[in-house]
Amino acid sequence: MADTPNTVSLTIDGHEVTVPKGTTLLEAAKTIGEDVPHYCYHPGLSAPAMCRLCLVEVEGAPKPMPSCVTTAADGQVVHTQSDLALSRRRGVLEFYLVNHPLDCPICDQSGECKLQDYVHQEGRDHGRSREPKRVFGRDDFGGDVLFYGDRCVMCTRCVRFMTEMEQDSRLTVVERGNRSVIDTFFEEGLEGTNWSGNIVDICPVGALVSKDFLHKARAWDLEHTPSICPSCSQGCNISLHTRDNLVQRLKPRENMEVNGWWMCDHGRANYEWMNHGQRLEAPLVRTEDAVRAMGWKEAVGALLDRAETTSGSVKAVVSPFASNEDLAAVRSLVDALGGGSMVYRMARADAEVPMDGFPILARRRDLAPNGRGAEIMGASRVGDDDGVGGLDDVAGHDGVVIVLGDPLVDQDASFGQSASLFAYLGMHGSPATGAADFSLPITNFAEQEGTFTNHEGRVQRFWPGLRGPGAAQPAWFVLGAFQAARSGDPAPRSAADAFAALAASEPALAGMTYDDLGARGAVLNETVSVPGG
Amino acid sequence: MAYPYVSDREVRVLSKNFGDPSARRLDTYVERGGYSALKKAFELGPDGVVDVVKASGLRGRGGAGFPTGVKWSFMPKDSNKPHYLLCNADESEPGTFKDRELIRWDPHQLIEGVLIGAYAIRAEHAYIYCRGEFFETTQVLARALEEAYEKGYVGKDIQGSGVDIDITVHLGAGAYICGEETGLMNSLEGQRGQPRIKPPFPAAVGAFGMPSTINNVETLAAIPHIVAHGGEWYRQWGTEKSPGTKLFCVSGHVNKPGNYELPLGFPLMDLIEDVCGGMRDGKALKAVIPGGSSVPILNAAECAACSLDYEGVVEAGSMLGCASVIVMDENTDIVKQVRRMVQFYAHESCGQCTPCREGTAWMTKILQRIEDGRGTEDDLQTLLDMGVQMTGTTICVLSDSAAAPVESSILKFKDEYLALIRRGERVGAA
Ligand code: SF4
Ligand code: SF4
């Protein structure tokens, strides 16, 4: 890269590096794959340069420099691995261990702890401290946060997060010197905050842990699957952390255009439903005399037979928790059966919950991930802000009724009884699904691949972190097989095929490819407004 | 006058009113020529004042010894932001007690110096930040300030000159680290008293985010004399590189401890033997800490050749710091002294920087263990290694200051450490 007035060129560990003006040495070193150890620095927060762990050697400087606040300059020669740099960092690491309890065997952070990592990476083999350790003990900070004072490395990330990001200063450092300890101001601590779960993520050690996750799993036993938070229309990028085919916790995944490094406490806590035990596990088909469990082939065959003979317009109820591919599959089913209406219901909160320090991020009013996707597929919102009601004309409809994903909890057993064909594709049954001619088990978003479209029209992918129960399949797969059998065209074999078909038929998604979306997503071609959103 | 002790070898410029309570009154101060330098400063103009101070060679009396006139000239000349002058009266370096005396005997001398300093750096507001424990001192200062306001020496249109300068006296809450200039700024702003990373430097971004200069009490107290008499006049005392007079705070095992104003370059042994009346009880000298607790210790041999100016003390192996001379006789337990000092730093560390927060406390524990006879020779190497790791690795120099006496005492008084360690070994073996 040629030098321009907006870049500087320097040498880091023998490599020529050109970076934008104002880049810190720590960030510049990342461009050659060197991650200089650090605690207090977090790219989303101010840099107090106090942990002193990121010291590097800069030729000509009188002292080792903190790379987190030293800006790159033309011609600078920087050594992150020189004897001086390594020895000063080794010194800092030894200081951390003077009072650290080394209780890794019972610490939730173990395995993803920056103190473990750095000490193994560049610390001394043996500590030299023989002195009794300082003891702070444990404190309940309120919310989901538990504080183990003895493990704290005093980086103040938690304090700065609350002050700079949530902008509700609930934490502070009390006392000074090595009596310094993080504390809350009043009895309520973090109670009533909306984003404080993030301090557990950014705490580099096990000083702040989640009460919900406490002693639930070891970090190294967890699988991480990139996903999208389903709890509102913001579409925060997250990871599903799973073990034994259960979601154990949700963690935010960096995406600067959506959620930065953060997610809200509501979304973080709302995952137990993904582990729901009472699931439809096999296709249930109503025959002359009984409801019978069948294999997919038989069930799709039966549905084909019924579709030949049914009459009347189609009314479909879809869920804003369904993927774009699933919604598109229902859309084309409705069209194939002669056309009709498509509605969805969605809970809506009274107000947004913004994160003041990262203005593009808020918990949105729409409490589902894909209301926008449903609108694009032509569904309109019905019902009230609790996500119930609005189905009177569907409940007694005498044509075809198709329900995707909405468990109809507010409806009674008369729902769909007059329908000429009632097909329910869902995760679990309810009294209102009792009249269904077909109850087809489908997977939830955590069990399948697909895309959601967030409030601003960003289409984002998610991946399966769980195995679906029994014979459950993604709706696009089931309906795709049905359509293929009717038309003779090939069925989509993957979510990518389903997405490609959608992109080809839906102008708002034209030109998007599944691969291009990658893990970051892309914004729709045209803006589609969600009424009342 | 017999302010606790005086010596005929003193040159009492700043301290001439020590022991004389009448000088606290504004009319006495004016009668003796006070506030005439302020008038002269207004005639010279801000840049003229800076030039005079530069010519005098006055160096900051807070410890670092940076030339005051040069420091003032770092202030931006054409910014439209407010400027602030901060007077550092948070005197808390162990062994130091000169600023307290300057304020309580001669508050108007300081007020006049603050006014001239503020004028020179184009500040319309100056803050005098007093150490939290200085209740009486601050009362004296506040009373004098009130009088100066009443008589039109401070505030709007000072003495009809058209110059506006306000002064606020601020009492700290009692933390050593608030004497560090950026820690003081944080504290003044109501933040946690902890030093800031530099850059940015105070002349660019200081108190309340505005260009600021911070000067020690003694520095500012010298200003009226320099402005009144000129730079050359001030250079009649001291050395070429360390001109002028300086207050020496002598404590420890001498017959007459106290504040003495002497020309810089004064021989250390003359200070002890002559000015301070010699060692107490005729004991032999063991060691001197010449500049307050944060500078290296000198042993008796090093003291012999030490002259008390910025360069002379460095040559002897230490630093002049704020010229707080702590004298220790042959019976002094060096390990205990060092432990006590490091314990002070551990208590006062603001706790931001890991090497300082953990290092000072760890050092204290090791030194205490050695003192208790449970040390090992390996501990000495650990202490020396820690000294290296704590020097030049932190935001401010408190960490370096804690390490300095440990390192220098191990190098110069290793026998005392070993004696404690070996006694411990014998006890353990018995
Ligand atoms: S609790 Fe964690 S995030 Fe907060 S200061 Fe301690 S180590 Fe840092
Ligand atoms: S060196 Fe010590 S006192 Fe100075 S800023 Fe760091 S922790 Fe605070």
Short mmCIF file of C-alpha atoms and ligand atoms in Angstrom, two decimals, chain A residues 50 52, chain B residues 177 180 193-196 345 348-357 360 394-400, ligand 2:
data_model
loop_
_atom_site.label_atom_id
_atom_site.label_comp_id
_atom_site.label_asym_id
_atom_site.label_seq_id
_atom_site.Cartn_x
_atom_site.Cartn_y
_atom_site.Cartn_z
CA MET A 50 -3.66 1.16 33.34
CA ARG A 52 0.28 -2.03 31.79
CA ILE B 177 -1.43 10.81 44.76
CA GLU B 180 0.76 14.25 41.22
CA GLY B 193 -7.84 11.10 42.38
CA GLN B 194 -5.67 9.16 39.98
CA PRO B 195 -3.06 10.29 37.50
CA ARG B 196 -3.89 10.58 33.81
CA TYR B 345 3.54 4.01 48.93
CA GLU B 348 -1.06 5.68 48.74
CA SER B 349 -0.86 3.95 45.34
CA CYS B 350 -3.98 4.91 43.45
CA GLY B 351 -4.18 1.34 42.28
CA GLN B 352 -4.56 1.84 38.54
CA CYS B 353 -1.30 0.35 37.35
CA THR B 354 -0.65 -3.29 38.05
CA PRO B 355 3.08 -2.99 38.81
CA CYS B 356 2.39 -0.25 41.35
CA ARG B 357 -0.79 -1.64 42.88
CA THR B 360 4.17 -1.87 46.36
CA THR B 394 3.49 2.84 34.99
CA ILE B 395 1.39 5.94 34.40
CA CYS B 396 3.03 8.08 37.08
CA VAL B 397 6.27 7.75 39.00
CA LEU B 398 4.84 6.61 42.34
CA SER B 399 5.82 3.10 41.37
CA ASP B 400 9.38 4.19 40.54
S1 SF4 C 2 2.03 4.38 39.18
FE1 SF4 C 2 0.78 3.89 40.97
S2 SF4 C 2 0.04 5.81 41.73
FE2 SF4 C 2 0.83 6.19 39.68
S3 SF4 C 2 -0.94 6.02 38.36
FE3 SF4 C 2 -0.03 4.00 38.45
S4 SF4 C 2 -1.04 2.96 40.17
FE4 SF4 C 2 -1.51 5.12 40.35
#
